[in-house]
Coordinates of C-alpha atoms and ligand atoms in Angstrom, one line a residue:
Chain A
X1328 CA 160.3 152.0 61.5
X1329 CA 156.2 152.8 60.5
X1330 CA 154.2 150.4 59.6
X1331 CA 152.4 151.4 56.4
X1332 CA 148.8 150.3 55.2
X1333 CA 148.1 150.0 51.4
X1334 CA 144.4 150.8 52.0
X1335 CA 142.5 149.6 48.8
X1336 CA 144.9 146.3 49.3
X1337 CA 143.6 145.4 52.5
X1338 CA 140.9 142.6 52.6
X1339 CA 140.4 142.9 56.6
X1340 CA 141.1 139.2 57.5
X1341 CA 142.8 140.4 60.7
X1342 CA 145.8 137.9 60.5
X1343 CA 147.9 140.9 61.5
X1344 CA 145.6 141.8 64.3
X1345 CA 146.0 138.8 65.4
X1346 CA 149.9 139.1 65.1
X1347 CA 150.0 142.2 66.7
X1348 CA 147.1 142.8 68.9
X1349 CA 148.7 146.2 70.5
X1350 CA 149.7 147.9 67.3
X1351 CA 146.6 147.6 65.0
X1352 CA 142.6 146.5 65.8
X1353 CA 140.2 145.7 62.8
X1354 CA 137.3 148.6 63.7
X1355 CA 133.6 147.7 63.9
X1356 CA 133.5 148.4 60.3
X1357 CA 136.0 145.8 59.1
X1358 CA 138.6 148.4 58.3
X1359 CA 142.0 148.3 59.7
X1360 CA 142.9 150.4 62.4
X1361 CA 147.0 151.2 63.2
X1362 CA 146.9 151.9 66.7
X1363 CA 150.6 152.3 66.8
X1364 CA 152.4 153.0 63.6
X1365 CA 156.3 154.2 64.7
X1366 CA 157.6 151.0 66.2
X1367 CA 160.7 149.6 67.6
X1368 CA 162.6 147.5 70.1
X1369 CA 159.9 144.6 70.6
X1370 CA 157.4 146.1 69.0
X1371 CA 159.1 146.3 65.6
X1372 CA 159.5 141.9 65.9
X1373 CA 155.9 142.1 66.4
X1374 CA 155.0 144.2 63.6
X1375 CA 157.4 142.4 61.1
X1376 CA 155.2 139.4 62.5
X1377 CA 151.9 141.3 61.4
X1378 CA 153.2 142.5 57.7
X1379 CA 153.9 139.1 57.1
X1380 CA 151.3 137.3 57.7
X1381 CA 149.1 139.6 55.6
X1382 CA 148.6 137.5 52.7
X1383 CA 147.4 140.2 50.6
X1384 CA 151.2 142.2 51.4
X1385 CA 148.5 145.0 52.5
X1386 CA 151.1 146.1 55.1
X1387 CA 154.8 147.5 54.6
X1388 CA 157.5 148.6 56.8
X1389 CA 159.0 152.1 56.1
X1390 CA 162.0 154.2 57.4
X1391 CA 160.8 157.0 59.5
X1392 CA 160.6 159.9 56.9
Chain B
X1127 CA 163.7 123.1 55.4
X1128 CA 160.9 124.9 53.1
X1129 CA 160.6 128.5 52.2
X1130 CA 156.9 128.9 52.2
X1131 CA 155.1 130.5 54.5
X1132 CA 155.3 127.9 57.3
X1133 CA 159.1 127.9 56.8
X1134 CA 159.6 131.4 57.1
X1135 CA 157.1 131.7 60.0
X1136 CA 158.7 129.0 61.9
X1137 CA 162.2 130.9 61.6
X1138 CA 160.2 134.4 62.6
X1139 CA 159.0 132.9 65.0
X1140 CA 162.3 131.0 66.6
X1141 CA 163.7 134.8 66.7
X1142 CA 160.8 136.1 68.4
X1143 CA 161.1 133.2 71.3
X1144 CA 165.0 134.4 71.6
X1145 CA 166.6 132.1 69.4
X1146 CA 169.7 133.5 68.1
X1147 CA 171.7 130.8 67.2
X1148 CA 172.5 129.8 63.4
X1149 CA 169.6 129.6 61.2
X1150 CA 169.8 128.2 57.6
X1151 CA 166.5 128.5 55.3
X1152 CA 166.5 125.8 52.2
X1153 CA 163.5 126.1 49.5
X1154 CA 163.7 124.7 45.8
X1155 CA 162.3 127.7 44.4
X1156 CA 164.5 130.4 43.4
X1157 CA 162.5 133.7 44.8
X1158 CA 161.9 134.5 48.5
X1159 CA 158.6 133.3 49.8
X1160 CA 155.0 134.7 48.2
X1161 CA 151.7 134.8 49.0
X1162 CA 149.9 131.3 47.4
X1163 CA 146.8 132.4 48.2
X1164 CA 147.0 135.1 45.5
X1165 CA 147.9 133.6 42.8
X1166 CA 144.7 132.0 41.9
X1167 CA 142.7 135.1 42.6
X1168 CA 143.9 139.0 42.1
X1169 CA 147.2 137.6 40.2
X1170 CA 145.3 135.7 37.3
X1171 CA 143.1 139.4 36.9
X1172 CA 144.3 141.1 33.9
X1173 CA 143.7 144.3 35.4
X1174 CA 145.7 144.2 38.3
X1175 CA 149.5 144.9 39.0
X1176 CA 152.1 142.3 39.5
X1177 CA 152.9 142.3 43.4
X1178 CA 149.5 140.6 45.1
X1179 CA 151.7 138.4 45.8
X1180 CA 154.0 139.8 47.5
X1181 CA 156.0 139.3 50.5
X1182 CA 157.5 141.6 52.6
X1183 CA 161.7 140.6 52.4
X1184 CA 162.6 138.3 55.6
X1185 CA 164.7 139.7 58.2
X1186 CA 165.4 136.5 60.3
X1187 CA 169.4 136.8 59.3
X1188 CA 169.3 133.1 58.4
X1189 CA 171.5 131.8 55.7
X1190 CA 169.4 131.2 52.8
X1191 CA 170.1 128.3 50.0
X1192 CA 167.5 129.4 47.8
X1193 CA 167.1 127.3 44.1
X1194 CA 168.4 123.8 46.3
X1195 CA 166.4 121.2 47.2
X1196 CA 166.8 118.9 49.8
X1197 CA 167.3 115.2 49.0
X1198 CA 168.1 112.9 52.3
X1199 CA 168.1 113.1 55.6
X1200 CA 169.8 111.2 58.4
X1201 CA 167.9 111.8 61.5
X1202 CA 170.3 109.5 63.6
X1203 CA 173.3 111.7 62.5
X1204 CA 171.0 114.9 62.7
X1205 CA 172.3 115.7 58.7
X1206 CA 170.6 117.1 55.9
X1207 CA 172.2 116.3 52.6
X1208 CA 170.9 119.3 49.9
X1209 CA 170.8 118.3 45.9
X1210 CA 174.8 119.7 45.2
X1211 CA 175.7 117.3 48.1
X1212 CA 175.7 119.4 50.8
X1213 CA 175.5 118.3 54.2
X1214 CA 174.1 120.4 56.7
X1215 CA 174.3 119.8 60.5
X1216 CA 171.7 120.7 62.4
X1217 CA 170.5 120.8 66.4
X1218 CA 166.9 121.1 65.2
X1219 CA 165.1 120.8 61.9
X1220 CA 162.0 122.4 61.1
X1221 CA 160.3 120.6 57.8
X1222 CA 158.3 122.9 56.1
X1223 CA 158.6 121.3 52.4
X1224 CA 154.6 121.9 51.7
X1225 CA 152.8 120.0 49.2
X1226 CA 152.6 119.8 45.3
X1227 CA 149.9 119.9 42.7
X1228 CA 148.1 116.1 41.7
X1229 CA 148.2 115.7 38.4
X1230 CA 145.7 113.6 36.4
X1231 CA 147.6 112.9 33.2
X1232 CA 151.0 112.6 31.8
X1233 CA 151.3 115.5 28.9
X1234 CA 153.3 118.8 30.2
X1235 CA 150.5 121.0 28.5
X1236 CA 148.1 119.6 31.3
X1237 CA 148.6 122.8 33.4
X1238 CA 148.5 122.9 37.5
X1239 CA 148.4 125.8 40.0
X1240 CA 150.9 126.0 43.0
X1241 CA 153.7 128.0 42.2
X1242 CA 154.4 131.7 41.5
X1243 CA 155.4 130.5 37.8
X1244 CA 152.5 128.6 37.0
X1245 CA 150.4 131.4 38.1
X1246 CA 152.5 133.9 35.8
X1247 CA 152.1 131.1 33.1
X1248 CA 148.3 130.4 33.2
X1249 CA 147.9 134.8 33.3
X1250 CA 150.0 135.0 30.4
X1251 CA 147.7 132.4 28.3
X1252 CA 144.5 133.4 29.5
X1253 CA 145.2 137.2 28.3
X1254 CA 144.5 135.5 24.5
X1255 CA 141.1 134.1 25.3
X1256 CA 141.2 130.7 24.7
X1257 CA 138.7 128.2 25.8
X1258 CA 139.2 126.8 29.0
X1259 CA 138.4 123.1 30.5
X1260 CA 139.1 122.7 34.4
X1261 CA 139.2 119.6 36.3
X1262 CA 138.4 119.9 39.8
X1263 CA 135.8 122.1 41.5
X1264 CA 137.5 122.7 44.6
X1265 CA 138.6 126.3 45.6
X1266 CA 141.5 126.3 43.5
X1267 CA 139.6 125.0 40.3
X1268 CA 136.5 127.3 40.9
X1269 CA 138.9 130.5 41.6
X1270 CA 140.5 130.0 38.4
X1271 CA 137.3 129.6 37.1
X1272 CA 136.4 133.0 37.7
X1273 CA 139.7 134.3 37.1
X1274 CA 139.2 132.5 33.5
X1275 CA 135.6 133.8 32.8
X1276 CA 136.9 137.2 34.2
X1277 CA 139.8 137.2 31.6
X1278 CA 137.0 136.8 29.0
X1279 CA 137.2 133.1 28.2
X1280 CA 134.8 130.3 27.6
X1281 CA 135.2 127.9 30.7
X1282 CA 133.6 124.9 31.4
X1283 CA 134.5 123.3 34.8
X1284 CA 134.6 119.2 34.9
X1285 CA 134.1 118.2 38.9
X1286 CA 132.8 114.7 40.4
X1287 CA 131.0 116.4 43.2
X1288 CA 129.1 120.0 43.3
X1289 CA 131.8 123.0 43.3
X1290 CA 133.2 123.4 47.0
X1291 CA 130.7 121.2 48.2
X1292 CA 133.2 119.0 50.8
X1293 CA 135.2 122.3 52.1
X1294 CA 132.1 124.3 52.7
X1295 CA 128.9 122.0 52.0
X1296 CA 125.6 122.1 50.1
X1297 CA 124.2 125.6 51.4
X1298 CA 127.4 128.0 50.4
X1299 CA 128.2 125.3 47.6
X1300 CA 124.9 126.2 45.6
X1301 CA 124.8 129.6 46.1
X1302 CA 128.9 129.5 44.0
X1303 CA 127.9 127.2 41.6
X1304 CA 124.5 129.7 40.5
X1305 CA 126.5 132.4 41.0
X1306 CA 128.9 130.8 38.6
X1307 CA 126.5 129.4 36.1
X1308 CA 124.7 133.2 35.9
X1309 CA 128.3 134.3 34.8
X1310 CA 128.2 131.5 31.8
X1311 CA 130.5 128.5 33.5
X1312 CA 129.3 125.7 32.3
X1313 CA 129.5 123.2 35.0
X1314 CA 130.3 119.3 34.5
X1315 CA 129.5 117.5 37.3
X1316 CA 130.5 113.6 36.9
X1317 CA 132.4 111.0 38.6
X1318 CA 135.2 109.3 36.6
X1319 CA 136.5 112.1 34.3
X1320 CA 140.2 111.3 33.0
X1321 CA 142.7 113.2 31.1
X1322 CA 144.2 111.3 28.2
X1323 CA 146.4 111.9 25.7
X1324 CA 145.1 112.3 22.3
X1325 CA 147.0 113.2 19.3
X1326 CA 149.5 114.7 21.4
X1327 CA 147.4 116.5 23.5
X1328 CA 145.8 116.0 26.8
X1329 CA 142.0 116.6 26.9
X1330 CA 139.7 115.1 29.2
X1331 CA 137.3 112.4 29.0
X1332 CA 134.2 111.9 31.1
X1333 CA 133.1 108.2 31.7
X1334 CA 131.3 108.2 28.8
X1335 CA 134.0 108.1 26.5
X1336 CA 133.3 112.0 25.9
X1337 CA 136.3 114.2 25.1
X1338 CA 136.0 118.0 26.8
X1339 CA 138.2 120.0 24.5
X1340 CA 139.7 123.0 25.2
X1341 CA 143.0 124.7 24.3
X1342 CA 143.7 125.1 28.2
X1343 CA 143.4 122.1 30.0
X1344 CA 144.0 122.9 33.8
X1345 CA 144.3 120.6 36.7
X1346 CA 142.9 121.5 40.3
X1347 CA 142.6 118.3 42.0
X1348 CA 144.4 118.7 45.4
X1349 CA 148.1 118.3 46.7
X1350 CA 150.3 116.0 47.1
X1351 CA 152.8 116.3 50.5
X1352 CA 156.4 116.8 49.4
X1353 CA 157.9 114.0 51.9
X1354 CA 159.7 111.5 48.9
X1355 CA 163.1 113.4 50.1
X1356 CA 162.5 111.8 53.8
X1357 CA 162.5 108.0 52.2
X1358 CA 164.8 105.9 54.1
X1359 CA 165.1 108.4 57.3
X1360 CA 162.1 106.7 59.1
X1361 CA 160.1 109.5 59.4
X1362 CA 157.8 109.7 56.8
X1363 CA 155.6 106.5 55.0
X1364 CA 154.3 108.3 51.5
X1365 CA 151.9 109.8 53.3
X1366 CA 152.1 113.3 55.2
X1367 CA 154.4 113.6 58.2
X1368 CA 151.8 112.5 60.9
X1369 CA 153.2 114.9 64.2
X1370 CA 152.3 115.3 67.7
X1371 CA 149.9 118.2 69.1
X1372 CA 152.9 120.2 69.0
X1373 CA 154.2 119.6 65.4
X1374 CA 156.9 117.6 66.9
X1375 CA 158.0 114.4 64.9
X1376 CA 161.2 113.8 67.3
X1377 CA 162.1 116.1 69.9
X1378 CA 164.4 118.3 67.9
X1379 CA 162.5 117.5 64.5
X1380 CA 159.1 119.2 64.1
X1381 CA 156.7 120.0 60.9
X1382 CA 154.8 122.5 60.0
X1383 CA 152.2 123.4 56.9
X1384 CA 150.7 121.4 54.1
X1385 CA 153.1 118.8 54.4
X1386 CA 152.3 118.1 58.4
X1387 CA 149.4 116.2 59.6
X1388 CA 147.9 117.5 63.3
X1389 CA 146.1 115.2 65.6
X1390 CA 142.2 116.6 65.4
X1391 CA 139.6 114.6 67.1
X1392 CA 141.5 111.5 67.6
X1393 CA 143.0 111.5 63.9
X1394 CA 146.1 113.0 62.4
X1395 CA 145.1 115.2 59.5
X1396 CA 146.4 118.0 57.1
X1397 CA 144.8 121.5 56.6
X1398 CA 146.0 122.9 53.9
X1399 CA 145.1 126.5 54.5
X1400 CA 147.4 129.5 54.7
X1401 CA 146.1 130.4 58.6
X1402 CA 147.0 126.8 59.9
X1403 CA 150.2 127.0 57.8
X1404 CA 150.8 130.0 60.2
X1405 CA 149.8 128.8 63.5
X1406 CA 151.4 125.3 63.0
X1407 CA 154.6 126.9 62.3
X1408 CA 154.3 129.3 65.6
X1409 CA 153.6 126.2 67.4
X1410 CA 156.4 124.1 65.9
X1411 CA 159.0 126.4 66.6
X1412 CA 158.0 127.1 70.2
X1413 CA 158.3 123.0 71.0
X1414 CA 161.8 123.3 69.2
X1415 CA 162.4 126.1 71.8
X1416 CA 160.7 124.7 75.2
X1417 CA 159.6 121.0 74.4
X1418 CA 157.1 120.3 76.5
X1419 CA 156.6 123.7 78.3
X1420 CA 155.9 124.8 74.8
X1421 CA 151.6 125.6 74.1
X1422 CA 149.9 122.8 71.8
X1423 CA 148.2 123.7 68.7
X1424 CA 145.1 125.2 69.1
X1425 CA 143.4 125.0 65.8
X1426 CA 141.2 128.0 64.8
X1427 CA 140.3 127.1 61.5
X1428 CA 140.1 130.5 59.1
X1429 CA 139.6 129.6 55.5
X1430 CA 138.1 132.4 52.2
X1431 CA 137.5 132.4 49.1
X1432 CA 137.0 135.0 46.3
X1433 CA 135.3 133.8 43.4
X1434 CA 132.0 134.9 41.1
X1435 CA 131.6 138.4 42.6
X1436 CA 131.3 136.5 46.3
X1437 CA 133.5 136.8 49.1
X1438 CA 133.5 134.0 51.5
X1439 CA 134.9 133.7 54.9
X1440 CA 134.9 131.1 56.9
X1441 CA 135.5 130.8 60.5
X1442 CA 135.4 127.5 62.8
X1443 CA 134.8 124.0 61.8
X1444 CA 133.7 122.4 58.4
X1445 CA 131.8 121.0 56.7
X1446 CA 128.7 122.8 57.1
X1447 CA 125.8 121.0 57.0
X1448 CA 121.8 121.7 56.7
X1449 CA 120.6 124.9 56.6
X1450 CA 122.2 128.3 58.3
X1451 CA 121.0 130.4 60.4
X1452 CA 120.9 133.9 59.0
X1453 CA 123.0 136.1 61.5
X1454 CA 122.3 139.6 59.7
X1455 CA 121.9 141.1 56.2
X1456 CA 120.0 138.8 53.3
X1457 CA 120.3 135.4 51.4
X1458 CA 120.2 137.3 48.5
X1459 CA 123.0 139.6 49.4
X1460 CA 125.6 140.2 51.8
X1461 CA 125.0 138.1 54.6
X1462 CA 126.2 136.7 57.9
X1463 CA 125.4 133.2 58.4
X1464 CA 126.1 130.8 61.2
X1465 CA 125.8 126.8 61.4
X1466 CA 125.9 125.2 64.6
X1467 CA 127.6 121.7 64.9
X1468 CA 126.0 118.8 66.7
X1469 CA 129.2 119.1 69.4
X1470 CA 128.1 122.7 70.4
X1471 CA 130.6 124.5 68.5
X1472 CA 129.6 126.5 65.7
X1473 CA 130.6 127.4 61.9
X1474 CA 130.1 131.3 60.9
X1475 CA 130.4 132.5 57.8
X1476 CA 130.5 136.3 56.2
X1477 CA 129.0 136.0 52.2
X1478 CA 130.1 139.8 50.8
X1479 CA 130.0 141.3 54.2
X1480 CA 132.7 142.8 55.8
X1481 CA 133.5 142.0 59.4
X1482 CA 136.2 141.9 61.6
X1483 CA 137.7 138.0 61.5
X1484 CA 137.6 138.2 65.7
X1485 CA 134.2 138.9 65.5
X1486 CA 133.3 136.2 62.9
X1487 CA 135.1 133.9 65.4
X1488 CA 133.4 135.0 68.5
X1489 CA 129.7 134.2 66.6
X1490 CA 131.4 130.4 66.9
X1491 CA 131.9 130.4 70.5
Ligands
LIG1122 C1 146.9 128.7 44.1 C2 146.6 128.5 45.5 C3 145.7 129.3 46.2 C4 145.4 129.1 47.6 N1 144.5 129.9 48.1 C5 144.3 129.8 49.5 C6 143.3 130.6 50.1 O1 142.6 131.4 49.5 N2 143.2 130.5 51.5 C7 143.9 129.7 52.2 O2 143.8 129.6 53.4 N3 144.9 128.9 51.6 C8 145.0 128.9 50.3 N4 146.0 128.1 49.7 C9 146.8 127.2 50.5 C10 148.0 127.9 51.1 O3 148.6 128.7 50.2 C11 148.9 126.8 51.6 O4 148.3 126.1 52.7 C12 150.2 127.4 52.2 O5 150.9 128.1 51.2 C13 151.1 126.3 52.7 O6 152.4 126.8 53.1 P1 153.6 125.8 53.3 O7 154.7 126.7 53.7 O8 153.2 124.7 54.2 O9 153.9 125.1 51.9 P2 154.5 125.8 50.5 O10 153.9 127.1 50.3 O11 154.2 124.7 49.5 O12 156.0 125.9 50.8 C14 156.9 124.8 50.7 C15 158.2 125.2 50.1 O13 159.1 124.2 50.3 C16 159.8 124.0 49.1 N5 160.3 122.6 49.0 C17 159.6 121.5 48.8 N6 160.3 120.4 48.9 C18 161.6 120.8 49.0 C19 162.8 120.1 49.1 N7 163.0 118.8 49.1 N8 163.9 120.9 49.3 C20 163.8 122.3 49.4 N9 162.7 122.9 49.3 C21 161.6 122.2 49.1 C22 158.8 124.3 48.0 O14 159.5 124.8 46.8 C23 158.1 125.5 48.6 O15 158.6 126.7 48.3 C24 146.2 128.2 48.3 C25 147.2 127.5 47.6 C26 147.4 127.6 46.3 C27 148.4 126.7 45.6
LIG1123 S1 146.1 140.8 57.4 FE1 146.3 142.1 55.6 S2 144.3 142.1 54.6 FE2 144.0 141.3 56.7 S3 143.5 143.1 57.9 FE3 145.6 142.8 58.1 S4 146.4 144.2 56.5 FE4 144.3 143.8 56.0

């Protein structure tokens, strides 16, 4: 799966950093870095855990195209 | 038991620590679990789509009774008895049944704010412009102030202490209530307003005898812990379920989110914030896992708030008293501010200013 980012949704609160400390890092800026965007295996459980504690629903999970 | 957001991190999270054992979800509403947090901020906005408060669908592969409520419970017998009668077995119970909106008065056109419905509800009335009357200058109450004066109504706010003032103290609680005022809130501050019924209406009515009229009258005066389904099972007095450090009530039944109350500093109290909602539920389902082996809560308080223009973060410990230290930026605009508590920890706060939340919590170390 790829982990999608709705920019202009994104507030930066950094729950999903926080989630998923490997796979995404909020830069020195406040704007949300993914790091790692085609996960699986472990990885995908904890990017699920990142999209859903977003409580702006900033973050999505895609098929691969 | 509880499809919020604690109820569906708490199963999340029992997959992630290997569970994969039978897993049934129970939650009142009808619709999967949403964000709360939006629906008094970029839901009530006119000019925004329909989805800020959505959810990304769960993939925990539990079985979910959606649009049932739970009714008894037999802790002895380890049995849940659902609204249709159902009785559901269980080796471990995570409750998860969150809190409800106080109301003042009696009348059903005295509306609240908690669910995804009265959210649609309150959007759906505001779009004609009526005048507004709000009880209650909490977060809630003040962000559907703004969301109200936003939408282009007349809003007067009726409060018995300055707006936000016991969440985030005097400082912060000034700078809303002038940035409110300079966007034409008209702000009530007085102890002993009441909402009455008159001529089939509810208005309210400060202590004076006053009647605030409006033709919305909304209520945003804190929760109530959903815990009347656990009468007679021992486990809960009125009150919220009081739990151990690691959200356990009895070994195999633990509690998570607005409804639970975590020991803090020698007390057992709720914090009814989405972040603890999420790390109580983490927590909770690791102690169903590994009892004792399992890590205690470790509270990292994270609260915002979007109203009047001003976005407020706030990491560490509240209230915040005195004066702040200014971190970086100005009073006057976006700013970084820090409060240190007599116990050596500290309080910062982001006004309009966009940093990275482990940053904001390392300026509290
Ligand atoms: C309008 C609003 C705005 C908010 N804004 C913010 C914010 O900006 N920042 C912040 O940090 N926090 C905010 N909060 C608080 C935050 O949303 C809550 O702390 C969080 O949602 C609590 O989650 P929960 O899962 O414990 O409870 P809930 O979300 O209340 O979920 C409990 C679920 O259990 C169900 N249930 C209850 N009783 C039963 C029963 N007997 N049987 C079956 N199901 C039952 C309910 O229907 C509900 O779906 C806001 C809350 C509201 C209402
Ligand atoms: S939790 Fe959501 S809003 Fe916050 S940084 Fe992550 S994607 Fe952005």
């Amino acid at each position: 799966m790829r982990i999608e980012l709705d920019r202009p949704r994104c507030e930066g609160h950094g729950l999903c950093e926080e989630a998923a400390p490997d796979l995404m890092h909020l830069d020195d800026d406040g704007e949300l870095v993914i790091d790692i965007a085609e996960v699986d295996g472990a990885a995908l459980d904890r990017a699920r855990a990142a999209v859903r504690v977003c409580p702006v629903a900033a973050l999505r999970l895609a098929e691969r195209a | 038991m509880g499809n919020g957001i604690a109820g569906l991190t708490a199963a999340d999270s029992l997959r992630a620590g290997g569970f994969d054992g039978e897993l049934t979800m129970v939650g009142a509403e009808t619709r999967p679990a949403y964000s709360r947090p939006a629906l008094s901020k970029a839901l009530l906005r006119s000019d925004t789509d329909l989805t800020s408060h959505e959810l990304p669908p769960p993939d925990h592969g539990a079985t979910e009774l959606l649009g049932r409520t739970a009714v008894g419970l037999d802790a002895d017998r380890r049995v849940l008895t659902l609204d249709d009668g159902t009785e559901l077995e269980y080796d471990g119970l995570v409750i998860a049944s969150g809190s409800r909106a106080r109301r003042l008065g009696t009348g059903s056109d005295e509306l609240v704010l908690r669910t995804l419905d009265d959210a649609l509800a309150l959007r759906e009335k505001l779009s004609s412009r009526p005048d507004v009357v709000i009880v209650g200058g909490g977060p809630l109450g003040m962000e559907a102030a703004s969301g109200a004066l936003e939408a282009g109504c007349r809003v007067t706010v009726v409060t018995n202490e300055p707006p936000l003032e016991r969440q985030l103290g005097p400082y912060l609680s000034s700078h809303i209530t002038a940035a409110a005022t300079a966007r034409g809130l008209t702000l009530i501050i007085t102890p002993g307003a009441r909402v009455v019924d008159q001529d089939g209406r509810s208005r309210v009515e400060l202590a004076d005898g006053t009647i605030i009229d409006g033709e919305i009258l909304l209520s945003a005066v804190g929760d109530i812990p959903n815990t009347e389904w656990l009468e007679g099972s021992g486990l809960a007095d009125g009150g919220p379920l009081a739990v151990d450090s690691r959200g356990r009530l009895r070994p195999e039944i633990v509690a998570a989110g607005d409804v639970a109350a975590f020991p803090l500093a020698g007390a057992n109290v709720r914090s009814p914030i989405w972040h603890s909602a999420i790390e109580q539920a983490r927590v909770a389902a690791g102690a169903l896992l590994h009892g004792d082996a399992a890590p205690e809560l470790q509270a990292q308080p994270y609260f915002w708030t979007e109203l009047f223009d001003l976005n407020i973060r706030v990491a560490g410990r509240t209230p915040l008293v005195g004066e702040p230290e200014l971190v970086d930026g100005a009073l006057d605009g976006p700013a970084l501010l820090r409060w240190r508590h007599d116990d050596g920890t500290a309080a910062a706060v982001s006004v309009n200013y966009r940093i990275p939340i482990p940053r904001l919590r390392k300026l509290c170390d």
